[in-house]
Coordinates of N, CA and C in Angstrom, one line a residue:
M54 N 58.7 75.5 118.1 CA 59.4 76.5 119.2 C 57.8 76.8 120.0
E55 N 58.1 77.0 120.7 CA 56.8 77.7 121.8 C 57.1 78.9 122.3
L56 N 55.6 79.6 121.8 CA 55.6 80.8 122.7 C 55.2 81.3 124.1
V57 N 56.5 81.8 124.9 CA 56.6 82.2 125.8 C 56.0 83.5 126.5
N58 N 56.2 84.2 125.9 CA 56.0 85.7 125.8 C 55.3 86.2 124.9
K59 N 54.3 87.6 125.2 CA 53.7 88.0 124.2 C 54.4 89.8 123.8
I60 N 55.2 89.7 123.3 CA 55.3 91.3 123.1 C 54.3 92.2 122.0
E61 N 53.7 92.8 122.4 CA 53.3 93.9 121.7 C 53.3 95.6 122.2
V62 N 53.2 96.3 121.1 CA 53.4 97.8 121.2 C 52.1 97.7 120.8
V63 N 51.5 99.1 122.2 CA 50.4 99.4 122.1 C 50.2 100.8 123.0
P64 N 49.1 101.5 122.5 CA 49.1 102.9 122.5 C 48.8 103.3 124.3
M65 N 49.7 103.7 125.0 CA 49.5 104.3 126.6 C 50.3 105.3 127.0
K66 N 50.2 106.0 128.2 CA 51.0 107.0 128.6 C 51.8 106.2 129.7
S67 N 52.8 106.9 130.0 CA 54.6 106.7 131.1 C 54.8 107.7 131.9
E68 N 55.1 106.7 132.8 CA 55.4 107.6 133.5 C 56.1 109.6 133.6
Y69 N 56.7 109.9 132.7 CA 57.0 111.3 132.3 C 56.4 111.8 130.4
C70 N 55.7 110.8 129.9 CA 55.0 111.3 129.1 C 53.5 111.4 129.2
K71 N 52.5 112.4 129.4 CA 51.2 112.4 129.9 C 50.5 112.2 128.7
V72 N 51.1 111.8 127.4 CA 49.9 111.4 126.4 C 50.4 110.5 125.7
E73 N 49.3 109.7 125.4 CA 49.5 108.7 124.4 C 50.8 107.9 123.5
H74 N 51.2 107.4 123.6 CA 52.2 107.1 122.5 C 52.6 105.5 122.5
H75 N 53.4 104.8 121.1 CA 53.6 103.3 121.6 C 53.9 103.1 122.2
T76 N 53.8 102.0 123.4 CA 54.9 101.5 124.5 C 54.9 100.2 124.5
I77 N 55.9 99.6 124.1 CA 56.2 98.0 123.9 C 56.3 97.9 125.4
V78 N 55.0 96.2 124.9 CA 54.4 95.0 126.4 C 54.9 94.0 126.4
I79 N 55.1 93.5 127.6 CA 55.5 92.2 127.6 C 54.4 91.4 128.5
D80 N 53.3 90.7 127.6 CA 52.4 90.2 128.6 C 51.7 91.6 128.9
R81 N 51.4 92.2 128.8 CA 50.6 93.7 129.1 C 51.2 94.2 130.1
T82 N 52.5 94.1 130.4 CA 53.7 94.8 131.2 C 54.8 95.7 130.6
P83 N 54.3 96.9 130.7 CA 55.0 98.0 129.9 C 56.7 97.5 129.7
L84 N 57.4 97.9 129.5 CA 59.2 97.3 129.6 C 59.8 98.6 130.1
D85 N 59.4 99.1 129.8 CA 60.3 100.2 131.4 C 59.5 100.1 132.7
I86 N 58.8 99.0 133.1 CA 58.9 99.0 133.8 C 58.8 97.2 134.9
L87 N 58.8 96.4 133.8 CA 59.7 95.6 133.8 C 60.6 95.2 134.5
L88 N 61.6 96.1 133.4 CA 63.2 96.2 133.5 C 63.3 96.9 134.8
N89 N 62.7 98.2 135.2 CA 62.5 98.6 136.3 C 62.8 98.1 138.0
N90 N 61.5 97.3 137.2 CA 61.8 96.0 138.5 C 62.5 95.1 138.4
Y91 N 63.0 94.9 137.8 CA 64.5 94.1 138.0 C 65.4 94.9 138.8
Y92 N 66.0 96.0 137.4 CA 67.2 96.8 138.0 C 66.8 98.5 138.3
P93 N 66.1 98.6 139.4 CA 65.5 99.7 140.1 C 66.6 101.1 140.7
S94 N 67.7 100.6 140.4 CA 69.0 101.2 140.6 C 69.1 101.8 139.5
N95 N 68.8 101.3 138.3 CA 69.3 101.7 137.1 C 68.6 103.1 136.3
N96 N 67.2 103.1 137.2 CA 66.1 104.4 136.9 C 65.7 104.4 135.0
L97 N 65.1 103.0 135.0 CA 64.8 102.2 133.9 C 63.6 103.5 133.6
L98 N 62.3 103.9 134.5 CA 61.2 103.8 134.1 C 61.2 105.0 133.3
G99 N 60.0 105.0 133.0 CA 60.0 106.1 131.8 C 60.4 106.4 130.5
L100 N 61.0 105.2 130.6 CA 61.7 104.9 129.1 C 61.1 104.6 127.8
I101 N 60.8 105.7 126.7 CA 60.1 105.1 126.1 C 60.5 105.0 124.6
P102 N 59.5 104.0 124.2 CA 60.6 103.0 122.5 C 60.8 104.0 121.4
T103 N 62.0 103.6 120.6 CA 63.0 104.2 119.8 C 61.9 104.4 118.2
I104 N 60.7 103.1 118.9 CA 60.0 103.4 117.4 C 58.7 104.5 117.2
I105 N 58.7 105.7 118.3 CA 57.8 106.5 118.2 C 58.6 107.7 117.2
D106 N 58.0 108.6 116.9 CA 58.5 109.6 115.6 C 59.1 110.6 116.5
W107 N 60.0 110.8 117.9 CA 59.8 111.7 118.9 C 62.1 111.5 118.6
V108 N 62.4 110.5 117.8 CA 64.1 111.5 117.8 C 64.4 112.3 117.1
Y109 N 65.2 113.6 117.3 CA 65.4 114.8 116.6 C 66.8 114.5 115.9
D110 N 67.8 113.7 115.8 CA 68.6 113.8 114.4 C 68.1 112.4 113.4
P111 N 68.0 113.0 112.3 CA 68.0 112.6 111.0 C 68.7 111.7 110.9
K112 N 70.3 111.2 111.5 CA 71.0 109.9 111.2 C 70.6 109.3 112.0
E113 N 70.5 109.3 113.2 CA 70.0 108.6 114.5 C 68.6 108.1 114.3
K114 N 67.3 108.5 113.7 CA 66.3 107.8 112.7 C 66.6 107.6 112.2
E115 N 67.5 107.6 110.9 CA 68.0 106.5 110.0 C 68.7 105.1 110.3
C116 N 68.8 105.6 111.6 CA 69.8 104.1 112.0 C 68.8 103.2 112.6
I117 N 68.1 103.6 113.1 CA 66.8 103.3 114.1 C 65.7 102.2 112.9
Q118 N 65.2 103.1 111.7 CA 64.6 102.4 111.3 C 65.0 101.0 110.3
G119 N 66.3 101.4 110.1 CA 67.1 100.6 109.3 C 67.7 99.4 109.6
R120 N 67.2 99.5 111.4 CA 67.5 98.1 112.3 C 66.3 97.8 112.4
F121 N 65.5 98.5 112.5 CA 64.1 97.7 112.8 C 63.4 97.1 110.9
N122 N 64.2 97.9 110.1 CA 63.7 97.1 108.7 C 64.9 96.4 108.3
S123 N 65.7 95.7 109.3 CA 66.4 94.9 108.4 C 66.6 93.6 107.7
A124 N 67.1 93.6 106.5 CA 66.5 91.8 105.8 C 67.4 90.8 107.5
S125 N 68.4 91.2 108.1 CA 69.3 90.2 108.7 C 68.6 89.6 109.8
K126 N 69.0 88.2 109.8 CA 68.3 87.3 110.9 C 68.3 87.4 112.3
E127 N 69.3 89.0 112.6 CA 69.8 88.8 113.4 C 70.4 90.2 113.8
V128 N 69.9 91.1 114.6 CA 70.8 93.0 114.8 C 70.2 93.4 116.3
I129 N 70.9 93.5 116.6 CA 71.0 94.5 118.0 C 70.0 96.3 117.3
L130 N 69.1 96.1 118.1 CA 68.3 96.9 118.1 C 68.0 98.2 119.3
P131 N 67.9 99.4 118.9 CA 67.5 100.0 120.2 C 66.0 100.2 120.6
V132 N 65.8 99.6 121.6 CA 64.2 99.6 122.3 C 63.8 100.7 122.4
L133 N 64.7 101.3 123.7 CA 63.8 101.9 125.0 C 65.0 103.0 124.9
M134 N 64.8 104.5 125.0 CA 65.3 105.4 124.9 C 64.7 107.1 126.4
C135 N 65.4 107.5 126.5 CA 65.5 108.4 127.7 C 64.2 109.3 126.7
P136 N 63.4 109.7 127.6 CA 62.2 110.7 126.7 C 62.5 111.8 127.0
D137 N 63.7 112.2 128.1 CA 64.2 114.1 127.7 C 64.9 114.1 126.9
D138 N 65.6 113.5 126.0 CA 66.9 113.3 125.1 C 66.2 113.1 123.7
C139 N 65.6 111.9 123.9 CA 64.8 111.8 122.7 C 66.5 111.1 122.0
D140 N 67.2 110.4 122.0 CA 68.1 110.2 121.0 C 68.9 109.1 121.4
L141 N 69.9 108.7 120.8 CA 70.5 107.6 121.2 C 71.7 108.0 122.3
W142 N 72.4 109.3 123.1 CA 73.0 109.1 123.6 C 72.9 109.0 125.3
C143 N 71.5 109.1 125.0 CA 71.5 109.0 126.8 C 71.2 107.6 126.9
T144 N 70.2 107.2 128.1 CA 69.9 105.7 128.4 C 69.2 105.3 127.5
V145 N 70.0 104.0 126.6 CA 69.3 103.4 125.6 C 69.0 101.9 125.8
I146 N 68.0 101.1 125.9 CA 68.0 99.8 126.1 C 67.9 99.1 125.0
V147 N 68.9 98.2 124.8 CA 68.9 97.3 123.4 C 68.0 95.5 123.1
A148 N 68.1 95.4 122.4 CA 67.5 94.1 122.0 C 68.4 93.4 121.0
N149 N 68.9 92.0 121.6 CA 69.2 90.8 120.5 C 68.7 90.2 119.6
V150 N 68.1 91.0 118.4 CA 66.8 90.0 117.6 C 67.1 89.2 116.8
V151 N 66.3 88.1 117.2 CA 66.3 87.1 115.9 C 65.1 86.4 115.5
K152 N 65.4 86.6 113.9 CA 64.1 86.2 113.2 C 64.4 84.6 113.0
A153 N 63.2 84.1 113.6 CA 63.5 82.7 113.1 C 62.3 82.4 113.2
D154 N 61.9 81.2 112.0 CA 60.5 80.1 111.8 C 59.3 80.9 111.9
G155 N 59.2 82.4 111.4 CA 58.4 83.3 111.3 C 58.3 84.2 113.1
Y156 N 59.1 83.9 113.7 CA 59.1 84.5 115.1 C 59.9 85.2 115.7
I157 N 59.9 86.4 116.4 CA 60.7 87.3 116.5 C 61.1 87.1 118.2
I158 N 62.7 86.9 117.8 CA 62.9 86.3 119.6 C 64.0 87.4 120.2
W159 N 63.5 87.6 121.5 CA 64.8 89.0 121.8 C 65.7 87.8 122.6
K160 N 67.1 87.8 122.4 CA 67.8 86.4 122.6 C 68.7 86.9 124.3
Q161 N 68.8 88.5 124.3 CA 68.8 89.5 125.1 C 68.7 90.4 125.4
V162 N 68.7 91.6 126.3 CA 68.4 93.2 126.4 C 69.2 93.1 127.2
G163 N 70.1 94.9 127.1 CA 70.7 95.1 127.7 C 70.8 96.8 127.5
L164 N 71.4 97.0 128.3 CA 72.1 98.7 128.8 C 73.2 99.5 128.1
I165 N 72.6 100.2 127.2 CA 74.2 100.6 127.0 C 74.3 102.3 126.7

C-alpha cells in the first residue's frame, strides 16, 4: 500500500480559536482550510477537531472517544465540529476510517 497523504495532529491556532489546540493537518494544511477551499459555500473554515477536550456533553464525549478507540476495522468517525457549540448537533465533518495493514485510511469524508 502506497502512502499518498500524511495526516497529522499538530498544535496551532484556527480561524476562531486564538489559543493553540490540536489541529488535524493533511500534508501540513489544516483540514478545515482544505475542506473550505473545496466547498467555500459550506462555511467550513474554523471547524475544530473533536479530539480536543472541548465537547461539553458527557454522552457525546463518550461516543467520540468510543469511536476513536474502536477495535473495528472500519468506523464512521466525527473529526471536525463547530467551535461555537462544541457538540455533534451543529456542523460536523465525519470520516469513514478503515484500519488495514498498519495504515489508517480515510475512505470518505462527509458533512452531517
